[in-house]
C-alpha atoms as a printed R data frame, in Angstrom:
    type eleno elety resid chain resno       x       y       z
1   ATOM     1    CA   MET     A     1  -7.746   0.516 -11.744
2   ATOM     2    CA   ILE     A     2  -7.009   3.890 -10.229
3   ATOM     3    CA   LYS     A     3  -3.939   4.118  -8.070
4   ATOM     4    CA   GLY     A     4  -2.553   6.867  -5.816
5   ATOM     5    CA   LEU     A     5  -1.000   9.888  -7.441
6   ATOM     6    CA   PHE     A     6  -0.260  12.119  -4.499
7   ATOM     7    CA   LYS     A     7   2.202  12.285  -1.617
8   ATOM     8    CA   LEU     A     8   0.338  14.836   0.505
9   ATOM     9    CA   PHE     A     9  -2.528  13.701   2.639
10  ATOM    10    CA   ILE     A    10  -6.020  14.426   1.329
11  ATOM    11    CA   LEU     A    11  -8.736  15.614   3.665
12  ATOM    12    CA   PHE     A    12 -12.052  14.888   2.008
13  ATOM    13    CA   ILE     A    13 -14.932  16.998   3.313
14  ATOM    14    CA   VAL     A    14 -17.426  16.991   0.467
15  ATOM    15    CA   TYR     A    15 -21.004  18.018  -0.032
16  ATOM    16    CA   SER     A    16 -23.810  16.288   1.882
17  ATOM    17    CA   THR     A    17 -27.500  16.979   2.425
18  ATOM    18    CA   VAL     A    18 -27.785  15.181   5.765
19  ATOM    19    CA   VAL     A    19 -30.528  16.970   7.696
20  ATOM    20    CA   SER     A    20 -28.943  16.669  11.157
21  ATOM    21    CA   CYS     A    21 -25.598  18.171  10.129
22  ATOM    22    CA   SER     A    22 -26.115  20.458   7.141
23  ATOM    23    CA   GLU     A    23 -23.399  22.518   5.529
24  ATOM    24    CA   GLN     A    24 -24.699  25.547   7.377
25  ATOM    25    CA   ASN     A    25 -22.880  24.027  10.366
26  ATOM    26    CA   ILE     A    26 -19.732  22.712   8.690
27  ATOM    27    CA   PRO     A    27 -16.719  22.627  11.032
28  ATOM    28    CA   ASP     A    28 -13.930  25.122  10.486
29  ATOM    29    CA   LEU     A    29 -10.763  24.035   8.734
30  ATOM    30    CA   PRO     A    30  -8.142  22.510  11.041
31  ATOM    31    CA   GLU     A    31  -5.636  25.065  12.295
32  ATOM    32    CA   ASN     A    32  -3.030  25.499   9.591
33  ATOM    33    CA   PRO     A    33  -0.614  28.392   9.086
34  ATOM    34    CA   GLY     A    34  -1.201  28.065   5.335
35  ATOM    35    CA   ASN     A    35  -4.895  28.936   5.572
36  ATOM    36    CA   THR     A    36  -5.851  31.883   3.353
37  ATOM    37    CA   ASN     A    37  -9.137  33.770   3.714
38  ATOM    38    CA   GLN     A    38 -10.753  35.969   1.067
39  ATOM    39    CA   GLY     A    39 -14.124  36.914   2.533
40  ATOM    40    CA   ILE     A    40 -16.561  34.458   0.975
41  ATOM    41    CA   ALA     A    41 -14.028  31.618   0.849
42  ATOM    42    CA   SER     A    42 -10.939  30.235   2.551
43  ATOM    43    CA   ILE     A    43  -8.387  27.649   1.444
44  ATOM    44    CA   ASP     A    44  -6.195  25.450   3.630
45  ATOM    45    CA   GLN     A    45  -3.000  25.699   1.535
46  ATOM    46    CA   THR     A    46  -1.653  27.431  -1.559
47  ATOM    47    CA   GLN     A    47   1.403  25.289  -2.348
48  ATOM    48    CA   ILE     A    48   1.378  21.613  -3.336
49  ATOM    49    CA   ASN     A    49   4.468  19.497  -3.813
50  ATOM    50    CA   ALA     A    50   5.443  17.875  -7.095
51  ATOM    51    CA   ASN     A    51   3.966  14.501  -6.183
52  ATOM    52    CA   GLY     A    52   0.482  16.020  -6.145
53  ATOM    53    CA   GLY     A    53  -2.037  16.383  -3.364
54  ATOM    54    CA   GLY     A    54  -5.309  17.751  -2.168
55  ATOM    55    CA   PHE     A    55  -6.626  20.965  -0.699
56  ATOM    56    CA   ILE     A    56  -9.897  22.186   0.804
57  ATOM    57    CA   ILE     A    57 -11.893  25.329   0.092
58  ATOM    58    CA   ARG     A    58 -14.652  26.478   2.431
59  ATOM    59    CA   VAL     A    59 -17.341  28.756   0.999
60  ATOM    60    CA   LYS     A    60 -19.502  30.968   3.216
61  ATOM    61    CA   ALA     A    61 -22.247  32.528   1.145
62  ATOM    62    CA   ASP     A    62 -25.916  33.467   1.577
63  ATOM    63    CA   GLY     A    63 -26.981  32.302  -1.872
64  ATOM    64    CA   THR     A    64 -25.733  30.399  -4.895
65  ATOM    65    CA   TRP     A    65 -22.058  30.305  -5.879
66  ATOM    66    CA   GLN     A    66 -19.827  28.901  -8.626
67  ATOM    67    CA   ALA     A    67 -16.291  27.523  -8.504
68  ATOM    68    CA   SER     A    68 -13.795  26.977 -11.311
69  ATOM    69    CA   SER     A    69 -10.211  25.883 -11.940
70  ATOM    70    CA   SER     A    70  -8.090  27.461 -14.664
71  ATOM    71    CA   GLU     A    71  -6.197  24.206 -15.396
72  ATOM    72    CA   THR     A    72  -7.356  20.699 -16.288
73  ATOM    73    CA   TRP     A    73  -4.678  19.065 -14.124
74  ATOM    74    CA   CYS     A    74  -6.304  20.617 -11.058
75  ATOM    75    CA   THR     A    75  -9.843  19.349 -10.502
76  ATOM    76    CA   LEU     A    76 -12.607  20.342  -8.085
77  ATOM    77    CA   SER     A    77 -15.136  18.007  -6.475
78  ATOM    78    CA   ARG     A    78 -17.973  20.421  -7.287
79  ATOM    79    CA   ALA     A    79 -18.517  23.513  -9.418
80  ATOM    80    CA   SER     A    80 -21.473  25.133  -7.637
81  ATOM    81    CA   GLY     A    81 -23.494  25.232  -4.450
82  ATOM    82    CA   ASN     A    82 -26.024  27.157  -2.392
83  ATOM    83    CA   GLY     A    83 -25.100  28.604   0.993
84  ATOM    84    CA   ASN     A    84 -22.176  27.381   3.060
85  ATOM    85    CA   GLY     A    85 -20.267  24.553   1.418
86  ATOM    86    CA   SER     A    86 -16.939  22.841   0.983
87  ATOM    87    CA   ILE     A    87 -14.893  21.826  -2.046
88  ATOM    88    CA   SER     A    88 -12.137  19.224  -2.297
89  ATOM    89    CA   GLY     A    89  -9.455  20.015  -4.884
90  ATOM    90    CA   TYR     A    90  -6.946  17.602  -6.385
91  ATOM    91    CA   MET     A    91  -3.681  18.161  -8.244
92  ATOM    92    CA   LYS     A    92  -2.083  15.527 -10.419
93  ATOM    93    CA   ALA     A    93   1.611  14.790  -9.981
94  ATOM    94    CA   ASN     A    94   3.901  17.250 -11.764
95  ATOM    95    CA   THR     A    95   6.916  15.896 -13.666
96  ATOM    96    CA   GLU     A    96   7.983  19.192 -15.251
97  ATOM    97    CA   ALA     A    97   8.598  22.834 -14.235
98  ATOM    98    CA   GLU     A    98   6.816  24.663 -11.422
99  ATOM    99    CA   ARG     A    99   3.267  25.565 -12.401
100 ATOM   100    CA   SER     A   100   0.303  27.463 -10.997
101 ATOM   101    CA   VAL     A   101  -3.478  27.361 -11.159
102 ATOM   102    CA   ILE     A   102  -6.153  29.926 -10.306
103 ATOM   103    CA   ILE     A   103  -9.231  28.807  -8.352
104 ATOM   104    CA   THR     A   104 -12.123  31.262  -8.585
105 ATOM   105    CA   ILE     A   105 -15.224  31.414  -6.358
106 ATOM   106    CA   ILE     A   106 -18.065  33.778  -7.335
107 ATOM   107    CA   ALA     A   107 -21.144  34.445  -5.187
108 ATOM   108    CA   GLY     A   108 -23.309  37.259  -6.532
109 ATOM   109    CA   LYS     A   109 -21.107  40.325  -6.726
110 ATOM   110    CA   GLU     A   110 -18.446  38.852  -4.440
111 ATOM   111    CA   LYS     A   111 -15.404  37.033  -5.737
112 ATOM   112    CA   ALA     A   112 -12.515  35.104  -4.204
113 ATOM   113    CA   GLU     A   113  -9.500  34.119  -6.266
114 ATOM   114    CA   PHE     A   114  -6.722  31.833  -5.060
115 ATOM   115    CA   THR     A   115  -3.447  31.182  -6.857
116 ATOM   116    CA   LEU     A   116  -1.989  27.782  -6.028
117 ATOM   117    CA   LYS     A   117   1.550  26.791  -6.936
118 ATOM   118    CA   GLN     A   118   2.816  23.298  -7.541
119 ATOM   119    CA   LEU     A   119   6.523  22.632  -7.169
120 ATOM   120    CA   ALA     A   120   8.652  21.385 -10.036
121 ATOM   121    CA   GLY     A   121   8.944  17.658 -10.575
122 ATOM   122    CA   ASN     A   122  12.024  15.573 -11.281
123 ATOM   123    CA   GLY     A   123  10.725  13.760 -14.338
124 ATOM   124    CA   SER     A   124   9.259  10.851 -12.402
125 ATOM   125    CA   ASN     A   125   5.736  10.134 -11.219
126 ATOM   126    CA   PRO     A   126   5.964   8.195  -7.927
127 ATOM   127    CA   ASP     A   127   2.976   6.150  -6.829
128 ATOM   128    CA   PRO     A   128   2.383   5.864  -3.063
129 ATOM   129    CA   ASP     A   129   0.144   2.833  -3.529
130 ATOM   130    CA   PRO     A   130   2.187  -0.334  -2.863
131 ATOM   131    CA   SER     A   131  -0.024  -2.358  -5.179
132 ATOM   132    CA   PRO     A   132   1.954  -4.790  -7.317
133 ATOM   133    CA   ASP     A   133  -0.036  -3.753 -10.382
134 ATOM   134    CA   PRO     A   134   0.317   0.039 -10.824
135 ATOM   135    CA   ASP     A   135  -2.026   1.735 -13.239
136 ATOM   136    CA   PRO     A   136  -0.060   2.957 -16.293
137 ATOM   137    CA   ASN     A   137  -2.698   5.593 -17.052
138 ATOM   138    CA   PRO     A   138  -3.799   7.104 -13.723
139 ATOM   139    CA   ASP     A   139  -6.221   9.797 -14.880
140 ATOM   140    CA   PRO     A   140  -8.727  11.235 -12.384
141 ATOM   141    CA   ASP     A   141 -11.974   9.293 -12.035
142 ATOM   142    CA   PRO     A   142 -14.758  10.656  -9.797
143 ATOM   143    CA   GLU     A   143 -15.860   7.118  -8.946
144 ATOM   144    CA   LYS     A   144 -12.366   6.048  -7.898
145 ATOM   145    CA   PRO     A   145 -10.542   9.081  -6.478
146 ATOM   146    CA   SER     A   146  -6.811   9.619  -6.745
147 ATOM   147    CA   GLY     A   147  -4.288  10.233  -4.020
148 ATOM   148    CA   TYR     A   148  -4.417   8.205  -0.816
149 ATOM   149    CA   ALA     A   149  -8.154   7.675  -1.380
150 ATOM   150    CA   GLY     A   150  -7.215   5.721  -4.511
151 ATOM   151    CA   ARG     A   151  -5.257   3.094  -2.574
152 ATOM   152    CA   ILE     A   152  -6.567  -0.456  -2.727
153 ATOM   153    CA   GLU     A   153  -7.431  -0.674   0.972
154 ATOM   154    CA   ILE     A   154  -9.596   2.479   1.050
155 ATOM   155    CA   PRO     A   155 -13.393   1.909   0.942
156 ATOM   156    CA   VAL     A   156 -15.792   4.283  -0.796
157 ATOM   157    CA   LEU     A   157 -15.811   7.497   1.223
158 ATOM   158    CA   LYS     A   158 -19.121   8.552   2.713
159 ATOM   159    CA   GLY     A   159 -18.032  12.167   2.393
160 ATOM   160    CA   GLY     A   160 -20.334  14.911   3.576
161 ATOM   161    CA   SER     A   161 -19.451  17.983   5.535
162 ATOM   162    CA   MET     A   162 -19.126  16.089   8.809
163 ATOM   163    CA   ASN     A   163 -16.845  13.240   7.691
164 ATOM   164    CA   ILE     A   164 -13.071  13.642   7.629
165 ATOM   165    CA   PHE     A   165 -10.664  11.456   5.642
166 ATOM   166    CA   HIS     A   166  -6.997  11.441   6.599
167 ATOM   167    CA   THR     A   167  -3.891   9.335   6.011
168 ATOM   168    CA   TRP     A   168  -1.024   9.124   8.499
169 ATOM   169    CA   THR     A   169   2.468   8.580   7.071
170 ATOM   170    CA   THR     A   170   6.025   8.443   8.375
171 ATOM   171    CA   LYS     A   171   9.480   8.623   6.843
172 ATOM   172    CA   GLU     A   172  11.123   5.232   7.151
173 ATOM   173    CA   ASN     A   173  14.636   4.730   5.759
174 ATOM   174    CA   GLY     A   174  14.224   7.863   3.652
175 ATOM   175    CA   LYS     A   175  10.964   6.617   2.134
176 ATOM   176    CA   GLU     A   176   7.408   7.616   2.916
177 ATOM   177    CA   THR     A   177   5.470   4.774   4.521
178 ATOM   178    CA   VAL     A   178   1.704   4.867   4.960
179 ATOM   179    CA   THR     A   179   0.776   4.029   8.562
180 ATOM   180    CA   TYR     A   180  -3.005   3.956   8.141
181 ATOM   181    CA   SER     A   181  -5.998   5.933   6.882
182 ATOM   182    CA   TYR     A   182  -9.371   6.672   8.451
183 ATOM   183    CA   GLU     A   183 -12.740   8.301   7.823
184 ATOM   184    CA   TYR     A   184 -14.030  10.039  10.964
185 ATOM   185    CA   ASP     A   185 -17.688  10.902  11.578
186 ATOM   186    CA   CYS     A   186 -17.821  14.151  13.558
187 ATOM   187    CA   THR     A   187 -21.469  13.591  14.560
188 ATOM   188    CA   LYS     A   188 -20.562  10.250  16.190
189 ATOM   189    CA   LYS     A   189 -17.056  11.213  17.422
190 ATOM   190    CA   HIS     A   190 -15.888   7.900  16.033
191 ATOM   191    CA   VAL     A   191 -14.184   6.566  12.920
192 ATOM   192    CA   ARG     A   192 -16.366   4.820  10.338
193 ATOM   193    CA   TRP     A   193 -13.366   2.662   9.481
194 ATOM   194    CA   VAL     A   194  -9.583   2.485   9.482
195 ATOM   195    CA   ALA     A   195  -7.534   0.956   6.670
196 ATOM   196    CA   PHE     A   196  -3.927  -0.213   6.486
197 ATOM   197    CA   THR     A   197  -1.653  -2.825   4.943
198 ATOM   198    CA   PHE     A   198   0.847  -5.436   6.002
199 ATOM   199    CA   ASP     A   199   3.828  -6.028   3.749
200 ATOM   200    CA   ASN     A   200   7.242  -7.517   4.450
201 ATOM   201    CA   TYR     A   201   8.331  -4.267   6.139
202 ATOM   202    CA   THR     A   202   5.205  -3.098   7.984
203 ATOM   203    CA   CYS     A   203   4.668  -6.573   9.449
204 ATOM   204    CA   GLN     A   204   7.983  -6.407  11.320
205 ATOM   205    CA   SER     A   205   8.168  -6.185  15.111
206 ATOM   206    CA   ASN     A   206  10.932  -3.702  15.912
207 ATOM   207    CA   VAL     A   207   9.537  -1.601  18.771
208 ATOM   208    CA   LYS     A   208   7.373  -1.910  21.858
209 ATOM   209    CA   ARG     A   209   4.031  -0.266  22.632
210 ATOM   210    CA   SER     A   210   4.564   3.500  22.991
211 ATOM   211    CA   ASP     A   211   1.442   4.573  24.961
212 ATOM   212    CA   ALA     A   212   1.845   7.967  23.252
213 ATOM   213    CA   TRP     A   213  -1.763   9.078  23.840
214 ATOM   214    CA   LYS     A   214  -2.707  12.360  22.163
215 ATOM   215    CA   GLU     A   215  -5.600  14.240  20.590
216 ATOM   216    CA   ASP     A   216  -5.918  14.379  16.818
217 ATOM   217    CA   THR     A   217  -5.765  18.016  15.681
218 ATOM   218    CA   ASN     A   218  -7.047  17.046  12.229
219 ATOM   219    CA   ILE     A   219 -10.441  16.797  13.929
220 ATOM   220    CA   PRO     A   220 -12.119  20.144  14.745
221 ATOM   221    CA   ALA     A   221 -11.932  20.778  18.499
222 ATOM   222    CA   GLN     A   222 -15.672  20.448  19.119
223 ATOM   223    CA   TYR     A   223 -15.716  16.946  17.603
224 ATOM   224    CA   ARG     A   224 -12.379  15.744  18.945
225 ATOM   225    CA   THR     A   225 -12.083  13.117  21.699
226 ATOM   226    CA   SER     A   226  -9.679  12.755  24.609
227 ATOM   227    CA   LYS     A   227  -9.241  10.484  27.623
228 ATOM   228    CA   SER     A   228 -12.235  11.987  29.438
229 ATOM   229    CA   ASP     A   229 -14.587  10.866  26.624
230 ATOM   230    CA   TYR     A   230 -14.216   7.188  27.556
231 ATOM   231    CA   ASN     A   231 -16.041   6.396  30.771
232 ATOM   232    CA   PRO     A   232 -14.982   3.575  33.123
233 ATOM   233    CA   GLU     A   233 -17.482   1.169  31.582
234 ATOM   234    CA   TYR     A   234 -15.383   0.966  28.416
235 ATOM   235    CA   THR     A   235 -11.741   0.700  27.484
236 ATOM   236    CA   ARG     A   236  -9.991   2.828  24.877
237 ATOM   237    CA   GLY     A   237 -10.025   0.206  22.158
238 ATOM   238    CA   HIS     A   238  -7.584   0.708  19.303
239 ATOM   239    CA   MET     A   239  -9.057   0.341  15.826
240 ATOM   240    CA   VAL     A   240  -5.596   0.092  14.252
241 ATOM   241    CA   GLY     A   241  -4.020  -1.974  16.998
242 ATOM   242    CA   SER     A   242  -0.765  -0.951  18.612
243 ATOM   243    CA   GLY     A   243   0.415  -4.441  17.660
244 ATOM   244    CA   ASP     A   244  -0.488  -3.766  14.021
245 ATOM   245    CA   ARG     A   245   2.144  -1.023  13.758
246 ATOM   246    CA   VAL     A   246   5.327  -2.033  15.584
247 ATOM   247    CA   TYR     A   247   7.736  -1.690  12.690
248 ATOM   248    CA   SER     A   248   8.734   1.797  13.899
249 ATOM   249    CA   ARG     A   249   8.285   4.020  16.924
250 ATOM   250    CA   ALA     A   250   6.723   6.826  14.878
251 ATOM   251    CA   ALA     A   251   4.136   4.500  13.338
252 ATOM   252    CA   ASN     A   252   3.212   3.009  16.704
253 ATOM   253    CA   GLU     A   253   2.749   6.473  18.204
254 ATOM   254    CA   GLN     A   254   0.243   7.305  15.471
255 ATOM   255    CA   THR     A   255  -2.006   4.468  16.644
256 ATOM   256    CA   PHE     A   256  -2.483   6.320  19.946
257 ATOM   257    CA   TYR     A   257  -4.409   9.262  18.512
258 ATOM   258    CA   TYR     A   258  -7.814   9.373  20.175
259 ATOM   259    CA   SER     A   259  -9.439   9.452  16.738
260 ATOM   260    CA   ASN     A   260  -8.257   5.818  16.493
261 ATOM   261    CA   MET     A   261 -10.063   4.820  19.702
262 ATOM   262    CA   SER     A   262 -13.432   3.125  20.134
263 ATOM   263    CA   PRO     A   263 -15.243   2.655  23.465
264 ATOM   264    CA   GLN     A   264 -15.034  -1.120  23.817
265 ATOM   265    CA   GLN     A   265 -16.130  -3.590  26.449
266 ATOM   266    CA   GLN     A   266 -13.014  -4.857  28.143
267 ATOM   267    CA   ALA     A   267 -14.008  -8.191  29.680
268 ATOM   268    CA   GLY     A   268 -14.608 -10.987  27.224
269 ATOM   269    CA   PHE     A   269 -14.193  -8.822  24.145
270 ATOM   270    CA   ASN     A   270 -11.104  -6.618  23.853
271 ATOM   271    CA   THR     A   271  -8.763  -8.557  26.161
272 ATOM   272    CA   GLY     A   272  -7.056 -11.932  25.986
273 ATOM   273    CA   GLY     A   273  -9.646 -14.628  25.413
274 ATOM   274    CA   GLY     A   274 -12.225 -12.158  24.086
275 ATOM   275    CA   VAL     A   275 -13.648 -12.828  20.635
276 ATOM   276    CA   TRP     A   276 -12.577  -9.490  19.116
277 ATOM   277    CA   ASN     A   277  -9.070  -9.816  20.511
278 ATOM   278    CA   ASN     A   278  -8.836 -13.268  18.947
279 ATOM   279    CA   VAL     A   279 -10.055 -12.031  15.556
280 ATOM   280    CA   GLU     A   280  -7.465  -9.247  15.621
281 ATOM   281    CA   ASP     A   281  -4.720 -11.722  16.532
282 ATOM   282    CA   GLN     A   282  -5.734 -13.937  13.621
283 ATOM   283    CA   VAL     A   283  -5.509 -11.071  11.130
284 ATOM   284    CA   GLN     A   284  -2.103 -10.099  12.504
285 ATOM   285    CA   ALA     A   285  -0.956 -13.688  11.954
286 ATOM   286    CA   TRP     A   286  -2.110 -13.521   8.327
287 ATOM   287    CA   GLY     A   287  -0.181 -10.259   8.048
288 ATOM   288    CA   GLN     A   288   3.210 -11.923   8.503
289 ATOM   289    CA   ILE     A   289   4.454 -11.308   4.948
290 ATOM   290    CA   ASN     A   290   7.732 -12.749   3.676
291 ATOM   291    CA   ASN     A   291   7.582 -12.087  -0.067
292 ATOM   292    CA   PRO     A   292   8.118  -8.369  -0.891
293 ATOM   293    CA   ALA     A   293   5.601  -8.701  -3.759
294 ATOM   294    CA   ASP     A   294   2.772  -9.737  -1.400
295 ATOM   295    CA   THR     A   295   0.422  -7.526   0.630
296 ATOM   296    CA   LEU     A   296  -2.439  -7.974   3.110
297 ATOM   297    CA   TYR     A   297  -5.024  -5.167   2.942
298 ATOM   298    CA   VAL     A   298  -7.123  -4.614   6.078
299 ATOM   299    CA   VAL     A   299 -10.202  -2.490   6.841
300 ATOM   300    CA   LYS     A   300 -11.513  -2.422  10.431
301 ATOM   301    CA   GLY     A   301 -14.401  -0.543  11.947
302 ATOM   302    CA   GLY     A   302 -17.416  -0.386  14.205
303 ATOM   303    CA   THR     A   303 -21.035  -0.008  13.118
304 ATOM   304    CA   ILE     A   304 -22.012   3.641  13.614
305 ATOM   305    CA   ASP     A   305 -23.730   4.577  10.333
306 ATOM   306    CA   LYS     A   306 -27.191   3.317  11.349
307 ATOM   307    CA   GLU     A   307 -28.772   4.118  14.716
308 ATOM   308    CA   GLU     A   308 -29.946   0.527  15.158
309 ATOM   309    CA   ASP     A   309 -26.300  -0.594  14.921
310 ATOM   310    CA   ILE     A   310 -25.143   1.743  17.712
311 ATOM   311    CA   ARG     A   311 -25.178   0.080  21.125
312 ATOM   312    CA   THR     A   312 -25.306   3.331  23.078
313 ATOM   313    CA   ARG     A   313 -23.416   6.616  23.438
314 ATOM   314    CA   THR     A   314 -21.084   7.735  26.177
315 ATOM   315    CA   SER     A   315 -21.974  10.716  28.344
316 ATOM   316    CA   THR     A   316 -20.024  12.955  25.939
317 ATOM   317    CA   GLY     A   317 -21.728  11.654  22.796
318 ATOM   318    CA   VAL     A   318 -19.194   9.109  21.524
319 ATOM   319    CA   ALA     A   319 -20.968   6.318  19.650
320 ATOM   320    CA   VAL     A   320 -20.454   2.796  21.001
321 ATOM   321    CA   PRO     A   321 -20.765   0.307  18.105
322 ATOM   322    CA   LYS     A   322 -23.046  -2.704  18.470
323 ATOM   323    CA   TYR     A   323 -20.859  -4.677  16.070
324 ATOM   324    CA   TYR     A   324 -17.241  -4.601  14.901
325 ATOM   325    CA   PHE     A   325 -15.998  -5.775  11.521
326 ATOM   326    CA   ILE     A   326 -12.862  -6.520   9.527
327 ATOM   327    CA   ALA     A   327 -12.513  -6.932   5.761
328 ATOM   328    CA   VAL     A   328  -9.300  -8.631   4.603
329 ATOM   329    CA   LEU     A   329  -7.850  -8.824   1.113
330 ATOM   330    CA   SER     A   330  -4.780 -10.973   0.505
331 ATOM   331    CA   TYR     A   331  -2.482 -10.612  -2.499
332 ATOM   332    CA   LYS     A   332  -0.119 -13.585  -2.609
333 ATOM   333    CA   ASN     A   333   1.560 -15.387  -5.499
334 ATOM   334    CA   LYS     A   334  -0.149 -12.914  -7.853
335 ATOM   335    CA   GLN     A   335  -3.577 -14.044  -6.642
336 ATOM   336    CA   TYR     A   336  -6.241 -12.205  -4.627
337 ATOM   337    CA   LYS     A   337  -8.545 -13.734  -2.012
338 ATOM   338    CA   GLY     A   338 -10.884 -12.154   0.516
339 ATOM   339    CA   ILE     A   339 -12.523 -12.819   3.863
340 ATOM   340    CA   ALA     A   340 -14.456 -10.772   6.419
341 ATOM   341    CA   PHE     A   341 -15.581 -10.860  10.059
342 ATOM   342    CA   TYR     A   342 -18.616  -9.417  11.826
343 ATOM   343    CA   VAL     A   343 -18.674  -9.701  15.630
344 ATOM   344    CA   GLU     A   344 -21.258  -8.520  18.143
345 ATOM   345    CA   HIS     A   345 -19.924  -6.187  20.833
346 ATOM   346    CA   THR     A   346 -20.628  -8.384  23.848
347 ATOM   347    CA   ASN     A   347 -18.927 -10.641  26.392
348 ATOM   348    CA   ASN     A   348 -17.838 -13.658  24.373
349 ATOM   349    CA   LYS     A   349 -14.731 -15.616  25.296
350 ATOM   350    CA   THR     A   350 -14.167 -17.912  22.356
351 ATOM   351    CA   ASN     A   351 -11.362 -18.736  20.004
352 ATOM   352    CA   LEU     A   352 -13.741 -20.349  17.518
353 ATOM   353    CA   ILE     A   353 -13.663 -17.266  15.337
354 ATOM   354    CA   LYS     A   354 -14.171 -19.081  12.048
355 ATOM   355    CA   ARG     A   355 -17.915 -19.074  12.767
356 ATOM   356    CA   TYR     A   356 -17.879 -15.251  12.540
357 ATOM   357    CA   SER     A   357 -16.215 -15.203   9.134
358 ATOM   358    CA   MET     A   358 -18.091 -14.464   5.904
359 ATOM   359    CA   SER     A   359 -17.631 -13.154   2.386
360 ATOM   360    CA   ILE     A   360 -16.752  -9.509   1.858
361 ATOM   361    CA   ARG     A   361 -19.981  -9.078  -0.096
362 ATOM   362    CA   GLU     A   362 -22.010 -10.244   2.922
363 ATOM   363    CA   LEU     A   363 -20.148  -7.766   5.134
364 ATOM   364    CA   GLU     A   364 -20.928  -5.008   2.628
365 ATOM   365    CA   GLN     A   365 -24.615  -5.862   2.921
366 ATOM   366    CA   LYS     A   366 -24.454  -5.680   6.714
367 ATOM   367    CA   THR     A   367 -22.487  -2.430   6.931
368 ATOM   368    CA   GLY     A   368 -23.442  -0.558   3.754
369 ATOM   369    CA   ILE     A   369 -19.728   0.059   3.099
370 ATOM   370    CA   ASN     A   370 -18.205  -0.668  -0.329
371 ATOM   371    CA   PHE     A   371 -14.817  -2.304   0.301
372 ATOM   372    CA   PHE     A   372 -11.879  -2.586  -2.117
373 ATOM   373    CA   HIS     A   373 -13.664  -0.640  -4.875
374 ATOM   374    CA   ASN     A   374 -10.314   0.555  -6.254
375 ATOM   375    CA   LEU     A   375  -9.613  -2.921  -7.602
376 ATOM   376    CA   GLU     A   376 -10.456  -3.694 -11.200
377 ATOM   377    CA   ASP     A   377 -14.150  -4.600 -11.317
378 ATOM   378    CA   ALA     A   378 -13.620  -8.230 -12.296
379 ATOM   379    CA   ILE     A   379 -11.119  -8.810  -9.490
380 ATOM   380    CA   GLU     A   380 -13.297  -6.977  -6.963
381 ATOM   381    CA   ASN     A   381 -16.385  -9.017  -7.774
382 ATOM   382    CA   ASN     A   382 -14.461 -12.278  -7.613
383 ATOM   383    CA   VAL     A   383 -12.810 -11.706  -4.226
384 ATOM   384    CA   GLU     A   384 -15.943 -10.252  -2.653
385 ATOM   385    CA   ILE     A   385 -18.269 -13.085  -3.680
386 ATOM   386    CA   ASN     A   386 -15.956 -16.104  -3.470
387 ATOM   387    CA   TYR     A   387 -15.135 -17.079   0.085
388 ATOM   388    CA   ASN     A   388 -13.749 -20.378   1.349
389 ATOM   389    CA   PRO     A   389 -12.554 -20.684   4.981
390 ATOM   390    CA   SER     A   390 -10.273 -23.554   3.998
391 ATOM   391    CA   ASP     A   391  -8.231 -21.126   1.866
392 ATOM   392    CA   TRP     A   392  -6.941 -19.551   5.079
393 ATOM   393    CA   SER     A   393  -4.714 -20.846   7.856
394 ATOM   394    CA   TRP     A   394  -6.344 -20.672  11.300
395 ATOM   395    CA   LYS     A   395  -4.884 -20.383  14.779
396 ATOM   396    CA   GLU     A   396  -7.928 -21.986  16.416
397 ATOM   397    CA   GLY     A   397  -8.023 -25.693  17.115
């Protein structure tokens, strides 16, 4: 089972052949003072810390091109392409002296060469994944990527040049704490999903709602949303709820990025008494963790991948999901169990939410998303297929 190796966030923007948003129109890299441009290619950073991390290279070429890394501990998501394209690079954690790698891009007679440095390590190899069963041999695996994308709660990334993966973190008590991760679809101006965990620290209620609304600069400006993108018919519905992250002020503020918002029907859905509000409250109740060895893994999202599962779009092009879903994985007493929900986006005041529960495998069939793939295969298959509502405590009468 592949676990996280890296402390830096990883922004996955990988190759896709989607007709409506080809790589000829890939968005520019987010503004970053570390960006380096060498004609046919640019890179978003040239220094990675000792804990490892990711970087992005954008290629702008008229014909075919090749890419290579001079070191095996630095891998590239692809070695060639045709026309404009993007490459995700990954560095393993470094436990020894400072080291460097050369990334070379060749397109015809043109050449770009980037030297990346990785800072010296301290002899340890920290793992940001809070899983109670760390992998003792975390080598890169293209099917189960490393870094934050290798965390248990992260689904299989759709990738493609118009999908952005990002992980928000904060420093809590001198330790990095993962707030949540998301994969954002630029063509829909909406996240495909968000993923986060409850443990005995992140389940705590220490602060109040911050209302710290702000735009997410990780999203290119032309695909970014703001308050004006949500018309009066809908509310700005949190995907990671404000109430999901009240263990610290900084974490709560990160739930108010507009990339975390979905245009949701207010009455009978996203307010008290509404079915979605009740499902979210139930998951929060399950997230009250007492044992430091236990964790609740949560993936939430709205259906935007298929046109038939999009209810409509706002006047500015933001997709309005027809359905919302949650996949939940519980690790308690050294045992895993799973459950999922799939709720239509409509006026429905009910607290009888058990009727909307299902197995994770059934939710995968409805959404096309592969959840919890970073588990060992045997564990994944077991928790996704086996589902028993009586295994869970319910707030409903």
